[in-house]
Amino acid sequence: MVAVSGLMQRPLEKVSGLLRRHFHWIAPMVLQVTVCEAINQSMDKELERDEKVFLLGEEVAQYDGTYKVSQGLWKIYGDKRIIDIPIYEMGFAGNAVGTAMGGLRPICEFMTFNFSMQAIDQDINSGLPPMPIVFRGPNDTSAGMAAQHSQCFAAQYGYCPGLNVDELMYGVPFEFHSEAQSKHLLISIGKAKIERQGTHITIVAYSKPVGHCLEAATVLSKEGIECEVINMRTIRPMDIETIEASVMKTNHLITVEGGWSQFGVRAEICGRIMEGPAFNFLDAPPVCVTGPEVPMPYAKILEDNSIPQVKDIKFAIKKHIKYLVWT
Amino acid sequence: MRKMLAAVSRVLSGVSQKPASRVLVASRNFANDATFEIKKCDLHRLEEGPPITTVLTREDGLRYYRMMQTVRRMELKADQLYKQKIIRGFCHLCDGQEACCVGLEAGINPTDHLITAYRAHGFTFTRGLSVREILAELTGRRGGCAKGKGGSMHMYAKNFYGGNGIVGAQVPLGAGIALACKYNGKDEVCLTLYGDGAANQGQIFEAYNMAALWKLPCIFICENNRYGMGTSVERAAASTDYYKRGDFIPGLRVDGMDVLCVREATRFAAAYCRSGKGPILMELQTYRYHGHSMSDPGVSYRTREEIQEVRSKSDPIMLLKDRMVNSNLASVEELKEIDVEVRKEIEDAAQFATADPEPPLEELGYHIYSSDPPFEVRGANQWIKFKSIS
């Protein structure tokens, strides 16, 4: 899932001292929440917080959202704030930017980011002068979607100054601690997260491949290789400082993404590493794991081999093994 | 062309088979043809429309019946295979809309062109591919019409340009094919289809403008099945008179549940285009029984009663069957035999589609370009290479 916004960064709000005292003797309540549900909850919070926020998209209201991300919101907020629109991507992206110009704070949903290509002029050219608008929707592959419904747009949108581009992951449940359940929790856009600490090799990924990287790291840990897995979270602005600090610690870099390799996100990561202080700490060239350079095929055997898998990540790490110096 | 002729001959030879049980049927005297009244089309910027009566020959009637029944059964088989998870991804079925694909094909020549969106299995069949090739493509096998690489939304045949996944994008493509027809001077037309959901896309109006400006032989066809995914036409369109939306382009509103009405309207529209007068627009009023796709149950935005009412009063196969039986063009038994033959054809095709192997992994990189010399394609990392042959 991609969220592209022209919003300026918002600071992290700390939980108040009073709440902290109230909670210290209660064990934190941990829920299992999927990213879909988390987006639903955060849209709900923003709709409640600010009257100027509204959601528009195809099937977002009465159908509860194609992928149920906006489930229940129309029943709470009604026709004015949750708007079903006809199918007219170029037009509605432009309309959404127009409402932002008019002082509102739109959340504009693309049913998938493949369809955003029809609207890319409005997304980029019209949406650029800092415009408080969020374009969101599913990105990259899903099973059996074939060529026109499987593309990753992280690189295309990451290319543009003025946009903020976030990558999240539908469908998979994550643990959601009590602090994260707070209405007031805000997290900065543009900060990567170190999902797993390690010392031997840095793996940088975003979206679905992060899960694959963690799986590969768990397996390789049994062989004594400790991988540090970084979840980029935001494509633009890229948190290159976190990646650099990690590479300067481990001396090895692997990037993993679902999109194609030529001009992909990996190209930017490698380019920045080479320009910055971390280059001198590399003991070997970075290895990049990407989707093969083919339009996404439909047949299962071909599709499985067109998306980076855990085995591809393990293979890339093992290729590095000969460079690893054991202390 | 050869494949198309093979498909047509399969259909016609099915009609002429005479097992023992059909001796009795064959000895009965059927009428050679019958005249039927068809619904008058609503007209936009046209003085006259298609005729309100038409002659149906026994041969044509049996052919249309068999084709519609084949499309119906093929779609229901796809539904079954999808639920068994043998078909994956998106699967948009057109059962209920058989009169559109069969009627349109009956009104044009095989050398004419057709392009549509993703609800395309019926058109893939009527344009000449076999059920085997279609089902094998849906199951992602090497015997599929796109070698298993395309799936439901990317099927192509001679003079059939798919199978397009992005809503509305096929309409400028269709106008472009019409431009090529005019450029080549071959008296061919292009049928450019889209749905009621796509009808509000800006690029469609751009295509209208250039087709009218340059008098292209393009028949724009809006298959109005009343719902764009979960959104009814009233909630999506300021004007639901889709046949008038071309403004300066003349239009017809056609009963899309009547194969004869669709055929006559298509003949009329094709003659209009071939005479050099420019584009024309047809709105086919039709209905889909399934939801938008296999992941949509189709009952959250419409009632089961509505679906049932259309099935019982306007089903295109039932309408043709009643006409043929009541006019002595065919008997109930004869049509039942066609049903049995069609079921067998679909079963055989489904067997093939489930047993055929998947495309080989070595061919992952093939067919990226159409006529380049072989080259290497990068895989998931720099050490994996796939050969690419055009």
XYZ file of C-alpha atoms in Angstrom:
717
model
C 0.000 0.000 0.000
C 1.250 3.463 -0.831
C 0.313 6.726 0.745
C 1.543 9.725 -1.155
C 1.043 13.020 0.549
C 2.049 16.594 0.251
C 1.723 17.054 4.026
C 4.571 18.517 6.001
C 5.994 16.257 8.730
C 4.015 16.145 11.944
C 5.883 15.751 15.251
C 5.474 12.712 17.496
C 3.169 13.496 20.393
C 4.271 11.984 23.660
C 1.780 10.213 25.911
C 0.998 12.570 28.814
C 2.581 12.065 32.217
C -0.842 11.500 33.746
C -1.614 8.655 31.379
C 1.795 7.141 31.991
C 1.165 7.086 35.759
C -2.246 5.581 35.148
C -0.842 2.801 32.997
C 2.329 1.844 34.861
C 0.724 -0.851 36.982
C -1.529 -2.253 34.195
C -0.003 -4.720 31.724
C -0.193 -3.155 28.220
C -3.066 -4.530 26.108
C -1.784 -5.942 22.852
C -4.165 -6.366 19.902
C -3.624 -8.099 16.586
C -4.379 -5.528 13.911
C -3.898 -5.676 10.165
C -2.619 -2.696 8.217
C -6.073 -2.411 6.582
C -7.650 -2.071 10.016
C -4.947 0.338 11.150
C -5.560 2.584 8.130
C -9.302 2.378 8.815
C -8.765 3.428 12.420
C -6.406 6.247 11.553
C -8.798 7.613 8.900
C -11.560 7.410 11.515
C -9.422 9.367 13.977
C -8.561 12.043 11.440
C -12.157 12.341 10.229
C -13.233 12.816 13.822
C -10.429 15.246 14.636
C -10.753 17.587 11.688
C -13.975 18.478 9.861
C -12.005 19.414 6.773
C -10.786 15.840 6.266
C -12.856 13.715 3.912
C -12.409 10.566 1.829
C -13.230 10.106 -1.838
C -12.728 7.099 -4.060
C -14.423 4.326 -6.033
C -16.640 2.096 -3.865
C -15.335 3.635 -0.593
C -18.740 4.478 0.885
C -21.650 2.100 0.364
C -19.486 -0.847 -0.721
C -17.257 -0.285 2.372
C -14.182 -0.129 0.150
C -12.976 -2.656 -2.418
C -10.525 -4.037 0.131
C -12.629 -2.958 3.125
C -10.152 -0.275 4.190
C -12.992 2.245 4.649
C -15.401 -0.239 6.213
C -17.986 1.351 8.457
C -16.860 4.941 7.838
C -19.789 5.915 5.597
C -22.267 4.767 8.252
C -20.591 7.088 10.781
C -19.732 10.116 8.639
C -22.282 10.003 5.816
C -22.340 11.183 2.208
C -20.641 14.516 2.787
C -17.414 13.106 4.242
C -17.189 9.655 2.579
C -17.837 10.052 -1.131
C -18.421 7.360 -3.747
C -17.244 8.579 -7.117
C -17.632 7.400 -10.717
C -14.636 5.921 -12.522
C -12.675 8.916 -13.787
C -9.148 8.806 -12.393
C -7.651 11.811 -14.145
C -10.711 13.846 -13.266
C -11.101 12.825 -9.652
C -7.428 13.199 -8.849
C -7.684 16.716 -10.216
C -10.911 17.322 -8.287
C -9.238 16.120 -5.089
C -6.282 18.465 -5.562
C -8.813 21.219 -6.226
C -10.559 20.614 -2.911
C -7.176 20.870 -1.192
C -6.608 24.199 -2.951
C -10.021 25.206 -1.630
C -8.929 24.574 1.977
C -10.078 21.008 2.561
C -7.943 17.978 3.479
C -8.847 15.191 1.078
C -7.877 11.527 1.274
C -8.098 10.304 -2.302
C -8.178 6.533 -2.792
C -7.002 4.789 -5.953
C -8.478 1.299 -6.166
C -4.951 0.203 -6.993
C -1.972 2.343 -7.869
C -1.960 0.833 -11.351
C -4.950 3.093 -12.051
C -3.117 6.146 -10.743
C -1.134 6.148 -13.969
C -4.208 7.575 -15.639
C -4.029 10.456 -13.192
C -0.296 10.900 -12.852
C -0.314 14.420 -14.231
C -2.788 15.564 -11.566
C -0.953 13.618 -8.849
C 2.411 15.110 -9.648
C 2.028 18.381 -11.502
C -1.122 19.658 -9.854
C -0.533 18.057 -6.468
C 3.018 19.364 -6.087
C 2.930 22.903 -4.694
C 2.730 21.807 -1.041
C -0.823 20.539 -1.113
C -2.438 18.910 1.941
C -3.718 15.814 0.107
C -3.200 12.094 0.635
C -3.416 9.721 -2.323
C -3.602 6.174 -1.025
C -4.222 2.682 -2.330
C -2.767 -0.804 -2.850
C 0.552 -0.988 -4.695
C 2.703 -3.794 -6.167
C 1.600 -7.405 -6.646
C -1.206 -9.623 -5.451
C -1.820 -13.227 -6.513
C -2.875 -13.780 -10.112
C -3.334 -10.122 -11.058
C -1.095 -10.323 -14.174
C 0.593 -7.516 -16.045
C -1.702 -4.485 -15.785
C -2.586 -4.873 -12.086
C 0.754 -5.773 -10.503
C 3.076 -2.823 -10.849
C 5.045 -1.120 -8.096
C 5.034 2.672 -8.306
C 7.441 3.428 -5.463
C 10.169 4.510 -7.887
C 7.869 6.604 -10.123
C 6.444 8.623 -7.244
C 9.677 8.555 -5.240
C 11.260 10.394 -8.157
C 9.288 13.599 -7.536
C 10.368 16.383 -5.213
C 7.488 17.641 -3.123
C 5.782 14.294 -2.608
C 5.971 12.156 0.539
C 5.695 8.459 -0.333
C 4.942 5.803 2.320
C 4.754 2.040 1.880
C 2.640 -0.151 4.141
C 1.412 -3.749 4.062
C -2.198 -4.982 3.835
C -3.701 -8.125 5.194
C -1.035 -9.258 7.631
C -1.843 -8.884 11.349
C 0.674 -7.144 13.555
C 0.777 -6.618 17.280
C -0.627 -3.291 18.266
C 0.405 -2.188 21.721
C -1.685 0.084 23.914
C 0.390 3.172 23.179
C -0.168 2.694 19.473
C -3.899 2.422 20.129
C -3.979 5.936 21.488
C -6.041 8.453 19.539
C -3.242 10.937 19.785
C -0.345 8.861 18.549
C 1.340 10.458 15.574
C 4.483 9.164 13.902
C 6.807 11.171 11.728
C 6.751 10.585 8.033
C 10.273 9.924 6.792
C 11.656 7.748 9.572
C 12.773 4.179 8.835
C 12.446 1.479 11.477
C 15.030 -1.114 12.393
C 12.810 -4.177 12.593
C 15.629 -6.478 13.646
C 19.040 -5.637 15.058
C 22.057 -7.406 13.579
C 25.787 -7.063 13.115
C 26.805 -8.934 9.973
C 24.754 -7.524 7.151
C 22.218 -4.726 6.527
C 19.073 -5.563 4.594
C 16.908 -2.651 3.479
C 13.364 -3.226 2.221
C 9.842 -1.777 2.193
C 6.325 -3.185 2.204
C 5.744 -6.931 1.734
C 9.422 -7.873 1.236
C 10.144 -6.706 4.815
C 8.321 -9.798 6.055
C 10.336 -12.011 3.698
C 13.569 -10.389 4.950
C 12.653 -11.086 8.570
C 11.907 -14.691 7.675
C 15.256 -15.059 5.894
C 17.023 -13.406 8.840
C 15.465 -15.866 11.303
C 16.654 -18.837 9.245
C 20.174 -17.459 8.772
C 20.476 -16.593 12.458
C 20.584 -20.350 13.118
C 23.681 -20.459 10.910
C 25.295 -17.677 12.885
C 24.586 -14.847 10.445
C 22.883 -11.925 12.184
C 21.083 -9.655 9.739
C 19.923 -6.149 10.534
C 16.603 -5.593 8.777
C 15.543 -2.016 8.072
C 11.968 -1.207 7.059
C 12.210 1.982 5.020
C 8.529 2.870 5.652
C 8.929 6.058 3.653
C 10.328 6.118 0.114
C 10.458 9.887 0.000
C 11.905 11.478 2.043
C 14.293 8.534 2.356
C 15.827 7.989 5.790
C 19.301 7.478 4.380
C 20.885 8.296 7.765
C 19.483 5.141 9.362
C 20.688 3.052 6.414
C 24.133 4.679 6.456
C 24.574 4.159 10.218
C 23.664 0.505 9.785
C 26.021 -0.036 6.831
C 28.807 1.646 8.745
C 28.192 -0.918 11.484
C 27.809 -4.078 9.368
C 29.889 -3.191 6.241
C 27.462 -5.056 3.979
C 24.291 -4.031 2.195
C 21.430 -5.855 0.533
C 18.349 -4.130 -0.818
C 15.053 -5.932 -1.454
C 12.001 -4.635 -3.339
C 9.117 -5.998 -5.370
C 9.503 -3.544 -8.268
C 11.793 -3.811 -11.280
C 15.517 -3.276 -10.906
C 16.277 -0.721 -13.597
C 15.770 2.740 -12.062
C 14.172 1.090 -9.024
C 14.369 2.238 -5.392
C 17.559 0.172 -5.059
C 19.279 2.455 -7.545
C 18.636 5.465 -5.309
C 19.749 3.660 -2.148
C 23.000 2.515 -3.771
C 23.595 5.919 -5.317
C 23.189 7.715 -1.992
C 25.370 5.196 -0.141
C 28.118 5.762 -2.680
C 27.871 9.528 -2.321
C 27.922 9.457 1.477
C 30.230 8.413 4.323
C 29.063 4.776 4.349
C 30.776 3.970 1.018
C 34.176 3.674 2.675
C 32.763 1.145 5.125
C 31.531 -1.294 2.483
C 33.493 -4.539 2.295
C 31.683 -5.636 -0.870
C 29.399 -4.222 -3.545
C 25.739 -4.042 -2.478
C 23.501 -6.846 -3.702
C 20.036 -5.939 -4.941
C 17.077 -8.313 -4.926
C 14.217 -7.111 -7.132
C 11.422 -8.374 -9.323
C 12.736 -9.824 -12.611
C 12.598 -7.471 -15.570
C 9.412 -8.917 -17.082
C 5.772 -7.819 -17.220
C 4.030 -9.769 -14.456
C 2.903 -13.105 -15.902
C -0.264 -14.897 -14.808
C 0.695 -18.610 -14.631
C 1.530 -19.472 -11.029
C 4.966 -20.940 -11.627
C 5.991 -17.856 -13.601
C 4.399 -15.427 -11.144
C 6.149 -17.060 -8.170
C 9.472 -16.521 -9.938
C 8.652 -12.916 -10.829
C 8.487 -11.733 -7.235
C 11.461 -11.824 -4.838
C 10.984 -14.727 -2.453
C 12.614 -15.672 0.856
C 14.908 -18.030 -1.059
C 16.165 -15.146 -3.236
C 16.998 -13.096 -0.141
C 18.783 -16.036 1.489
C 20.694 -16.616 -1.745
C 21.800 -12.980 -1.878
C 22.981 -13.100 1.736
C 24.852 -16.327 1.169
C 26.577 -14.809 -1.867
C 27.939 -12.289 0.598
C 29.206 -14.927 3.011
C 32.606 -15.156 1.367
C 33.093 -11.492 2.185
C 32.064 -11.813 5.817
C 34.967 -11.600 8.255
C 34.441 -13.587 11.402
C 35.711 -11.990 14.559
C -8.022 -17.059 -39.684
C -7.460 -20.829 -39.714
C -8.308 -21.069 -36.038
C -11.470 -19.032 -36.590
C -12.572 -21.249 -39.491
C -11.874 -24.332 -37.370
C -14.025 -22.945 -34.598
C -16.891 -22.091 -36.963
C -16.719 -25.496 -38.614
C -16.788 -27.150 -35.180
C -19.954 -25.243 -34.403
C -21.610 -26.026 -37.724
C -20.560 -29.690 -37.709
C -22.140 -29.988 -34.282
C -25.385 -28.967 -35.910
C -25.116 -31.575 -38.655
C -24.226 -34.616 -36.485
C -26.910 -37.239 -36.650
C -26.751 -39.908 -33.893
C -29.527 -42.468 -33.860
C -31.715 -40.563 -31.400
C -31.820 -37.636 -33.788
C -33.281 -39.593 -36.705
C -36.742 -38.831 -35.393
C -35.883 -35.158 -34.993
C -34.403 -34.965 -38.462
C -37.487 -36.408 -40.028
C -39.685 -33.644 -38.622
C -40.370 -30.738 -40.950
C -38.975 -27.569 -39.551
C -39.458 -24.170 -41.049
C -36.435 -22.831 -42.902
C -36.867 -19.404 -41.458
C -39.251 -17.189 -39.557
C -39.876 -13.477 -39.220
C -39.816 -11.877 -35.798
C -40.675 -8.483 -34.487
C -37.919 -6.846 -32.510
C -37.951 -3.879 -30.190
C -37.567 -0.508 -31.851
C -34.299 1.193 -30.929
C -34.295 4.660 -29.389
C -32.490 7.005 -31.755
C -30.220 9.980 -31.271
C -29.445 12.220 -34.277
C -30.739 9.585 -36.652
C -33.768 9.877 -38.944
C -34.120 6.138 -39.273
C -32.965 3.184 -37.236
C -32.584 -0.564 -37.653
C -35.633 -2.481 -38.912
C -38.262 -3.620 -36.403
C -38.652 -7.037 -37.949
C -36.002 -9.527 -38.904
C -35.763 -12.912 -40.564
C -34.019 -15.671 -38.677
C -33.034 -18.806 -40.558
C -33.044 -22.161 -38.824
C -29.331 -22.500 -39.413
C -28.521 -19.119 -37.899
C -30.857 -19.725 -34.998
C -29.229 -23.013 -34.099
C -25.814 -21.441 -34.411
C -26.695 -18.483 -32.149
C -28.281 -20.820 -29.634
C -25.233 -23.054 -29.521
C -22.865 -20.100 -29.222
C -24.834 -18.465 -26.415
C -25.182 -21.733 -24.569
C -21.444 -22.346 -24.951
C -20.609 -18.925 -23.512
C -23.065 -19.482 -20.658
C -21.700 -22.899 -19.765
C -18.108 -21.761 -20.154
C -18.653 -18.911 -17.704
C -20.351 -21.195 -15.195
C -17.472 -23.626 -15.500
C -15.045 -20.744 -14.875
C -17.059 -19.911 -11.734
C -16.663 -23.498 -10.557
C -12.919 -23.619 -11.319
C -12.417 -20.299 -9.526
C -14.123 -21.586 -6.390
C -11.831 -24.614 -6.561
C -8.923 -22.136 -6.688
C -7.771 -23.525 -10.033
C -8.409 -20.107 -11.574
C -6.764 -17.235 -9.651
C -6.678 -13.494 -9.599
C -9.439 -11.573 -11.315
C -12.285 -13.323 -13.114
C -15.102 -11.186 -14.545
C -17.952 -13.300 -15.906
C -20.470 -12.297 -18.548
C -23.320 -14.781 -18.052
C -26.518 -12.908 -18.809
C -24.786 -10.861 -21.502
C -24.507 -13.608 -24.136
C -26.790 -11.841 -26.604
C -24.266 -9.002 -26.793
C -21.219 -10.994 -27.873
C -23.149 -13.374 -30.141
C -25.371 -10.668 -31.630
C -22.436 -8.328 -32.335
C -20.479 -11.097 -34.053
C -23.530 -11.936 -36.150
C -23.692 -8.352 -37.401
C -20.079 -7.991 -38.558
C -17.528 -9.821 -40.700
C -14.615 -11.862 -39.358
C -12.324 -9.268 -40.979
C -13.790 -6.501 -38.817
C -12.143 -5.662 -35.515
C -13.256 -5.750 -31.903
C -11.792 -4.509 -28.633
C -13.276 -4.603 -25.160
C -12.353 -4.394 -21.473
C -11.932 -7.256 -19.015
C -15.367 -8.931 -19.203
C -14.032 -10.563 -22.313
C -14.356 -14.361 -22.238
C -17.525 -14.352 -24.359
C -15.952 -12.137 -27.033
C -12.792 -14.248 -27.058
C -14.988 -17.208 -27.976
C -17.159 -15.445 -30.549
C -14.073 -13.990 -32.217
C -12.882 -17.504 -32.896
C -10.890 -19.050 -30.064
C -11.905 -22.408 -28.641
C -13.248 -23.014 -25.144
C -10.153 -25.155 -24.503
C -7.797 -22.277 -25.234
C -9.849 -19.893 -23.104
C -10.193 -22.157 -20.065
C -6.524 -23.173 -20.289
C -5.598 -19.495 -20.264
C -7.771 -18.969 -17.190
C -6.000 -21.836 -15.451
C -2.602 -20.483 -16.514
C -1.427 -23.397 -18.691
C 0.745 -23.530 -21.767
C -2.217 -24.495 -23.968
C -3.902 -21.196 -23.156
C -4.379 -18.629 -25.897
C -1.730 -16.393 -24.308
C 0.439 -19.356 -23.267
C -0.796 -18.999 -19.707
C 0.947 -15.658 -19.234
C -2.055 -13.360 -19.599
C -4.925 -14.792 -17.588
C -8.518 -13.618 -17.729
C -7.902 -10.031 -18.706
C -5.273 -10.516 -21.398
C -6.679 -12.788 -24.107
C -6.250 -11.936 -27.798
C -7.140 -13.429 -31.167
C -7.024 -12.376 -34.805
C -8.850 -9.045 -35.100
C -9.630 -9.211 -31.381
C -7.526 -6.919 -29.240
C -8.503 -8.136 -25.794
C -8.925 -8.176 -22.910
C -7.796 -4.846 -21.306
C -7.446 -4.372 -17.565
C -7.597 -0.607 -17.181
C -11.137 0.776 -17.309
C -11.740 2.920 -20.374
C -8.227 2.679 -21.774
C -9.405 0.410 -24.580
C -11.618 3.106 -26.092
C -8.891 5.345 -27.527
C -7.207 2.112 -28.652
C -10.349 1.134 -30.535
C -10.565 4.539 -32.187
C -6.938 4.035 -33.188
C -7.736 0.674 -34.757
C -10.529 2.412 -36.683
C -7.990 5.002 -37.835
C -5.821 2.151 -39.105
C -8.855 0.694 -40.924
C -9.481 3.991 -42.687
C -5.786 4.421 -43.443
C -5.635 0.924 -44.995
C -8.807 1.558 -47.007
C -10.153 -1.950 -46.504
C -13.773 -1.186 -45.649
C -13.406 -2.665 -42.169
C -14.945 -1.330 -38.967
C -13.843 -1.485 -35.358
C -16.251 -2.308 -32.537
C -15.000 -0.490 -29.446
C -16.727 -1.681 -26.302
C -16.878 -0.262 -22.799
C -19.214 -0.506 -19.834
C -21.521 1.928 -18.068
C -18.803 2.364 -15.429
C -16.235 3.389 -18.025
C -18.673 5.705 -19.792
C -17.721 8.586 -17.502
C -14.014 8.423 -18.326
C -12.611 11.531 -20.002
C -10.573 9.580 -22.515
C -13.799 8.234 -24.025
C -14.902 11.732 -24.904
C -11.497 12.401 -26.393
C -11.970 9.302 -28.541
C -15.472 10.469 -29.574
C -14.058 13.777 -30.707
C -11.239 12.419 -32.835
C -13.434 9.664 -34.336
C -16.087 12.194 -35.367
C -13.580 14.784 -36.542
C -11.806 12.326 -38.830
C -14.931 10.284 -39.676
C -13.451 7.032 -38.449
C -15.260 3.707 -38.991
C -15.657 3.172 -35.245
C -18.752 1.734 -33.577
C -18.616 2.776 -29.921
C -20.619 0.284 -27.889
C -21.636 0.836 -24.284
C -22.584 -2.458 -22.623
C -24.852 -1.033 -19.956
C -25.429 -3.736 -17.359
C -26.681 -1.139 -14.853
C -23.808 -1.423 -12.376
C -20.209 -0.255 -12.473
C -18.851 -2.731 -9.942
C -21.015 -1.840 -6.918
C -22.227 1.551 -8.125
C -25.548 1.763 -9.942
C -25.759 3.959 -13.044
C -27.865 6.585 -11.249
C -25.091 7.125 -8.690
C -22.333 7.444 -11.289
C -23.733 9.347 -14.260
C -25.387 12.731 -14.586
C -27.020 11.322 -17.723
C -27.763 7.616 -18.036
C -28.760 7.963 -21.706
C -25.450 6.473 -22.731
C -26.453 6.367 -26.397
C -26.690 10.165 -26.369
C -23.414 10.792 -24.561
C -21.534 10.995 -27.844
C -23.411 14.278 -28.390
C -22.493 14.980 -32.033
C -22.201 11.216 -32.706
C -25.492 9.526 -33.681
C -26.635 6.840 -31.282
C -28.935 3.839 -30.808
C -30.288 2.312 -27.635
C -30.662 -1.430 -28.156
C -32.275 -4.264 -26.210
C -29.081 -6.118 -25.319
C -30.950 -9.204 -24.079
C -32.315 -9.971 -27.556
C -29.694 -11.449 -29.877
C -31.731 -10.527 -32.967
C -32.121 -6.921 -31.875
C -28.367 -6.703 -31.286
C -27.664 -8.287 -34.676
C -29.900 -5.888 -36.580
C -28.555 -2.861 -34.732
C -24.987 -3.974 -35.445
C -25.729 -4.497 -39.148
C -27.236 -1.025 -39.266
C -24.291 0.543 -37.415
C -21.700 -1.263 -39.521
C -23.387 -0.150 -42.748
C -23.448 3.419 -41.432
C -19.705 3.334 -40.698
C -18.768 1.614 -43.934
C -20.596 4.304 -45.914
C -18.031 6.802 -44.658
C -20.369 8.821 -42.449
C -18.108 8.454 -39.411
C -18.588 6.875 -36.001
C -21.820 5.741 -34.396
C -22.666 4.819 -30.816
C -24.713 1.857 -29.598
C -25.917 1.361 -26.032
C -26.747 -2.278 -25.326
C -29.052 -2.584 -22.335
C -28.055 -5.846 -20.735
C -27.523 -7.522 -17.343
C -24.927 -9.642 -15.614
C -26.027 -12.410 -13.275
C -22.726 -12.688 -11.448
C -21.228 -9.907 -9.383
C -18.610 -7.602 -10.875
C -15.947 -10.282 -10.413
C -15.617 -13.518 -8.498
C -14.706 -11.608 -5.344
C -18.010 -9.718 -5.459
C -21.112 -11.689 -4.390
C -23.167 -9.135 -6.318
C -25.977 -8.833 -3.790
C -24.847 -5.987 -1.563
C -25.904 -3.342 -4.110
C -28.834 -5.120 -5.803
C -31.470 -7.573 -4.643
C -31.668 -11.270 -5.396
C -35.228 -10.605 -6.545
C -33.976 -8.269 -9.237
C -31.504 -10.871 -10.511
C -34.210 -13.543 -10.456
C -36.651 -11.332 -12.315
C -34.217 -10.709 -15.150
C -33.413 -14.424 -15.336
C -37.033 -15.428 -15.551
C -38.273 -12.717 -17.924
C -35.345 -11.597 -20.071
C -32.786 -14.386 -20.233
C -31.294 -14.174 -23.757
C -30.985 -17.930 -24.264
C -34.542 -18.537 -23.107
C -35.834 -15.777 -25.407
C -34.198 -17.287 -28.467
C -35.279 -20.798 -27.503
C -38.932 -19.758 -27.108
C -38.899 -17.970 -30.444
C -37.398 -20.936 -32.270
C -39.676 -23.521 -30.726
C -42.824 -21.440 -31.165
C -42.025 -20.795 -34.838
C -41.092 -24.390 -35.563
C -37.494 -23.501 -36.326
C -36.353 -26.154 -33.871
C -37.779 -28.550 -31.320
C -37.247 -28.623 -27.591
C -35.514 -31.997 -27.935
C -33.121 -30.727 -30.570
C -32.123 -27.783 -28.419
C -31.698 -30.105 -25.437
C -29.305 -32.168 -27.514
C -27.296 -29.072 -28.264
C -27.218 -28.432 -24.503
C -25.821 -31.924 -23.944
C -23.176 -31.479 -26.654
C -22.168 -28.111 -25.254
C -21.846 -29.503 -21.749
C -19.587 -32.229 -23.068
C -17.471 -29.722 -24.955
C -17.056 -27.626 -21.807
C -16.236 -30.666 -19.671
C -13.578 -31.801 -22.147
C -12.138 -28.298 -22.237
C -12.086 -28.098 -18.431
C -10.305 -31.454 -18.263
C -7.696 -30.152 -20.670
C -7.389 -26.891 -18.776
C -6.710 -28.643 -15.487
C -4.410 -31.333 -16.873
C -2.283 -29.254 -19.242
C 1.093 -28.329 -17.730
C 2.073 -24.794 -16.772
C 4.376 -22.874 -19.082
C 8.055 -23.777 -18.537
C 10.044 -21.524 -16.215
C 12.705 -21.082 -18.915
C 10.155 -19.050 -20.892
C 9.653 -16.445 -18.150
C 11.548 -13.861 -20.188
C 10.100 -14.718 -23.593
C 7.844 -12.460 -25.664
C 8.747 -9.133 -24.090
C 9.350 -7.731 -27.554
C 7.820 -8.856 -30.819
C 10.782 -9.072 -33.170
C 14.037 -8.345 -31.370
C 17.033 -10.668 -31.470
C 17.410 -12.825 -28.323
C 18.788 -11.087 -25.243
C 19.104 -11.695 -21.519
C 16.676 -10.528 -18.880
C 17.738 -9.901 -15.297
C 16.053 -12.098 -12.710
C 15.545 -11.538 -8.974
C 19.254 -10.730 -8.577
C 22.267 -10.045 -10.814
C 23.233 -13.743 -11.075
C 19.887 -14.956 -12.365
C 19.366 -14.444 -16.082
C 16.465 -15.484 -18.264
C 16.720 -15.781 -22.003
C 14.289 -13.564 -23.887
C 13.156 -14.601 -27.343
C 10.664 -12.511 -29.255
